[in-house]
Amino acid sequence: MFSSVESESPKRQQGPAPTKIIQSKNQYRTCQIKVPDLEKPVVAVCVDQEYYSFFKAVECGDKTLEIIAKLANGGDSTVIIKTPKGYAIWVKEPDAELHRSKT
């Protein structure tokens, strides 16, 4: 009698965390959030009812993609918003609470 052995590993491999690219101001709203590990509120955007804190402003698209790739591979979901001077990168804060809405 033959026995079957499953070769599936118990842990599912995951790919990089997702990035949202914002095309229009009506896709997000600015706010301030409280993050558990910080004392003061931080500037944030709300996209699809999720909060993202400001990470970095970058002028070059290639540099933006490089930073996003590193963050995504580290498990951080991100948002990119085009600005007049380049791109703003925002990182998801899953444990954040709304402190104050700006718009």
PDB file of C-alpha atoms in Angstrom:
ATOM      1  CA  MET A   1       0.000   0.000   0.000  1.00  0.00           C
ATOM      2  CA  PHE A   2       1.283   3.432  -0.897  1.00  0.00           C
ATOM      3  CA  SER A   3       0.933   6.445   1.346  1.00  0.00           C
ATOM      4  CA  SER A   4       0.709   9.961   0.038  1.00  0.00           C
ATOM      5  CA  VAL A   5       2.793  12.734   1.514  1.00  0.00           C
ATOM      6  CA  GLU A   6       1.757  16.307   0.978  1.00  0.00           C
ATOM      7  CA  SER A   7       4.555  18.542  -0.175  1.00  0.00           C
ATOM      8  CA  GLU A   8       2.851  21.823   0.634  1.00  0.00           C
ATOM      9  CA  SER A   9       4.621  23.926   3.191  1.00  0.00           C
ATOM     10  CA  PRO A  10       2.461  25.113   6.099  1.00  0.00           C
ATOM     11  CA  LYS A  11       3.441  28.730   5.483  1.00  0.00           C
ATOM     12  CA  ARG A  12       2.206  30.412   2.308  1.00  0.00           C
ATOM     13  CA  GLN A  13       4.722  32.605   0.549  1.00  0.00           C
ATOM     14  CA  GLN A  14       3.610  36.167   0.045  1.00  0.00           C
ATOM     15  CA  GLY A  15       4.786  38.646  -2.524  1.00  0.00           C
ATOM     16  CA  PRO A  16       5.610  42.301  -1.976  1.00  0.00           C
ATOM     17  CA  ALA A  17       3.070  44.499  -0.199  1.00  0.00           C
ATOM     18  CA  PRO A  18       0.739  46.482  -2.498  1.00  0.00           C
ATOM     19  CA  THR A  19       1.244  50.059  -3.651  1.00  0.00           C
ATOM     20  CA  LYS A  20      -1.588  52.396  -4.608  1.00  0.00           C
ATOM     21  CA  ILE A  21      -0.918  55.135  -7.138  1.00  0.00           C
ATOM     22  CA  ILE A  22      -3.150  58.156  -6.647  1.00  0.00           C
ATOM     23  CA  GLN A  23      -4.149  59.987  -9.814  1.00  0.00           C
ATOM     24  CA  SER A  24      -6.546  62.582  -8.416  1.00  0.00           C
ATOM     25  CA  LYS A  25      -7.108  64.625  -5.239  1.00  0.00           C
ATOM     26  CA  ASN A  26     -10.610  63.195  -4.894  1.00  0.00           C
ATOM     27  CA  GLN A  27      -9.092  59.726  -4.262  1.00  0.00           C
ATOM     28  CA  TYR A  28      -7.769  60.704  -0.815  1.00  0.00           C
ATOM     29  CA  ARG A  29      -8.215  63.121   2.048  1.00  0.00           C
ATOM     30  CA  THR A  30      -5.558  64.610   4.287  1.00  0.00           C
ATOM     31  CA  CYS A  31      -5.695  64.193   8.044  1.00  0.00           C
ATOM     32  CA  GLN A  32      -3.666  63.703  11.195  1.00  0.00           C
ATOM     33  CA  ILE A  33      -3.446  60.316  12.855  1.00  0.00           C
ATOM     34  CA  LYS A  34      -2.309  58.920  16.174  1.00  0.00           C
ATOM     35  CA  VAL A  35       0.097  56.003  15.828  1.00  0.00           C
ATOM     36  CA  PRO A  36       0.551  53.780  18.913  1.00  0.00           C
ATOM     37  CA  ASP A  37       4.360  54.068  19.032  1.00  0.00           C
ATOM     38  CA  LEU A  38       4.461  57.879  18.647  1.00  0.00           C
ATOM     39  CA  GLU A  39       3.473  60.545  21.171  1.00  0.00           C
ATOM     40  CA  LYS A  40       2.409  63.271  18.722  1.00  0.00           C
ATOM     41  CA  PRO A  41      -0.067  63.019  15.832  1.00  0.00           C
ATOM     42  CA  VAL A  42       1.410  62.748  12.338  1.00  0.00           C
ATOM     43  CA  VAL A  43       0.332  64.022   8.925  1.00  0.00           C
ATOM     44  CA  ALA A  44      -1.458  61.375   6.915  1.00  0.00           C
ATOM     45  CA  VAL A  45      -3.755  60.618   4.026  1.00  0.00           C
ATOM     46  CA  CYS A  46      -6.817  58.421   4.087  1.00  0.00           C
ATOM     47  CA  VAL A  47      -7.253  56.195   1.026  1.00  0.00           C
ATOM     48  CA  ASP A  48     -10.046  53.611   0.844  1.00  0.00           C
ATOM     49  CA  GLN A  49     -10.674  54.053   4.586  1.00  0.00           C
ATOM     50  CA  GLU A  50      -7.037  53.201   5.420  1.00  0.00           C
ATOM     51  CA  TYR A  51      -4.469  55.586   6.917  1.00  0.00           C
ATOM     52  CA  TYR A  52      -1.012  56.238   5.484  1.00  0.00           C
ATOM     53  CA  SER A  53       1.611  58.383   7.223  1.00  0.00           C
ATOM     54  CA  PHE A  54       3.993  60.600   5.264  1.00  0.00           C
ATOM     55  CA  PHE A  55       7.282  58.836   4.570  1.00  0.00           C
ATOM     56  CA  LYS A  56       9.278  60.836   2.039  1.00  0.00           C
ATOM     57  CA  ALA A  57       9.091  63.298  -0.873  1.00  0.00           C
ATOM     58  CA  VAL A  58      11.136  62.368  -3.932  1.00  0.00           C
ATOM     59  CA  GLU A  59      11.740  64.316  -7.147  1.00  0.00           C
ATOM     60  CA  CYS A  60      12.720  61.451  -9.459  1.00  0.00           C
ATOM     61  CA  GLY A  61      10.354  58.694 -10.558  1.00  0.00           C
ATOM     62  CA  ASP A  62      13.139  56.080 -10.667  1.00  0.00           C
ATOM     63  CA  LYS A  63      14.178  56.839  -7.076  1.00  0.00           C
ATOM     64  CA  THR A  64      10.512  56.672  -6.024  1.00  0.00           C
ATOM     65  CA  LEU A  65      10.174  53.181  -7.516  1.00  0.00           C
ATOM     66  CA  GLU A  66      13.394  52.077  -5.809  1.00  0.00           C
ATOM     67  CA  ILE A  67      12.130  53.239  -2.399  1.00  0.00           C
ATOM     68  CA  ILE A  68       8.687  51.698  -2.965  1.00  0.00           C
ATOM     69  CA  ALA A  69      10.270  48.359  -3.903  1.00  0.00           C
ATOM     70  CA  LYS A  70      12.311  48.292  -0.685  1.00  0.00           C
ATOM     71  CA  LEU A  71       9.279  49.170   1.429  1.00  0.00           C
ATOM     72  CA  ALA A  72       7.070  46.623  -0.339  1.00  0.00           C
ATOM     73  CA  ASN A  73       9.636  43.850   0.040  1.00  0.00           C
ATOM     74  CA  GLY A  74       9.770  44.693   3.735  1.00  0.00           C
ATOM     75  CA  GLY A  75       6.001  44.229   3.977  1.00  0.00           C
ATOM     76  CA  ASP A  76       4.918  47.888   3.980  1.00  0.00           C
ATOM     77  CA  SER A  77       1.890  48.833   1.871  1.00  0.00           C
ATOM     78  CA  THR A  78       2.333  52.264   0.310  1.00  0.00           C
ATOM     79  CA  VAL A  79       0.642  55.085  -1.561  1.00  0.00           C
ATOM     80  CA  ILE A  80       2.292  57.331  -4.141  1.00  0.00           C
ATOM     81  CA  ILE A  81       0.831  60.779  -4.799  1.00  0.00           C
ATOM     82  CA  LYS A  82       2.124  62.966  -7.646  1.00  0.00           C
ATOM     83  CA  THR A  83       3.038  66.468  -6.464  1.00  0.00           C
ATOM     84  CA  PRO A  84       4.175  69.569  -8.383  1.00  0.00           C
ATOM     85  CA  LYS A  85       7.786  68.808  -7.335  1.00  0.00           C
ATOM     86  CA  GLY A  86       7.776  65.028  -7.747  1.00  0.00           C
ATOM     87  CA  TYR A  87       6.207  62.279  -5.684  1.00  0.00           C
ATOM     88  CA  ALA A  88       5.093  61.862  -2.073  1.00  0.00           C
ATOM     89  CA  ILE A  89       5.426  58.408  -0.539  1.00  0.00           C
ATOM     90  CA  TRP A  90       3.060  57.386   2.259  1.00  0.00           C
ATOM     91  CA  VAL A  91       3.220  54.179   4.351  1.00  0.00           C
ATOM     92  CA  LYS A  92       0.174  52.311   5.662  1.00  0.00           C
ATOM     93  CA  GLU A  93      -0.476  52.571   9.406  1.00  0.00           C
ATOM     94  CA  PRO A  94      -2.847  49.680  10.202  1.00  0.00           C
ATOM     95  CA  ASP A  95      -3.065  50.530  13.929  1.00  0.00           C
ATOM     96  CA  ALA A  96      -3.587  54.283  13.490  1.00  0.00           C
ATOM     97  CA  GLU A  97      -6.592  56.227  14.713  1.00  0.00           C
ATOM     98  CA  LEU A  98      -7.915  59.441  13.229  1.00  0.00           C
ATOM     99  CA  HIS A  99      -6.798  62.480  15.215  1.00  0.00           C
ATOM    100  CA  ARG A 100      -8.119  65.263  13.001  1.00  0.00           C
ATOM    101  CA  SER A 101      -9.519  65.450   9.476  1.00  0.00           C
ATOM    102  CA  LYS A 102      -8.235  68.306   7.299  1.00  0.00           C
ATOM    103  CA  THR A 103     -10.539  67.975   4.302  1.00  0.00           C
TER     104      THR A 103
END
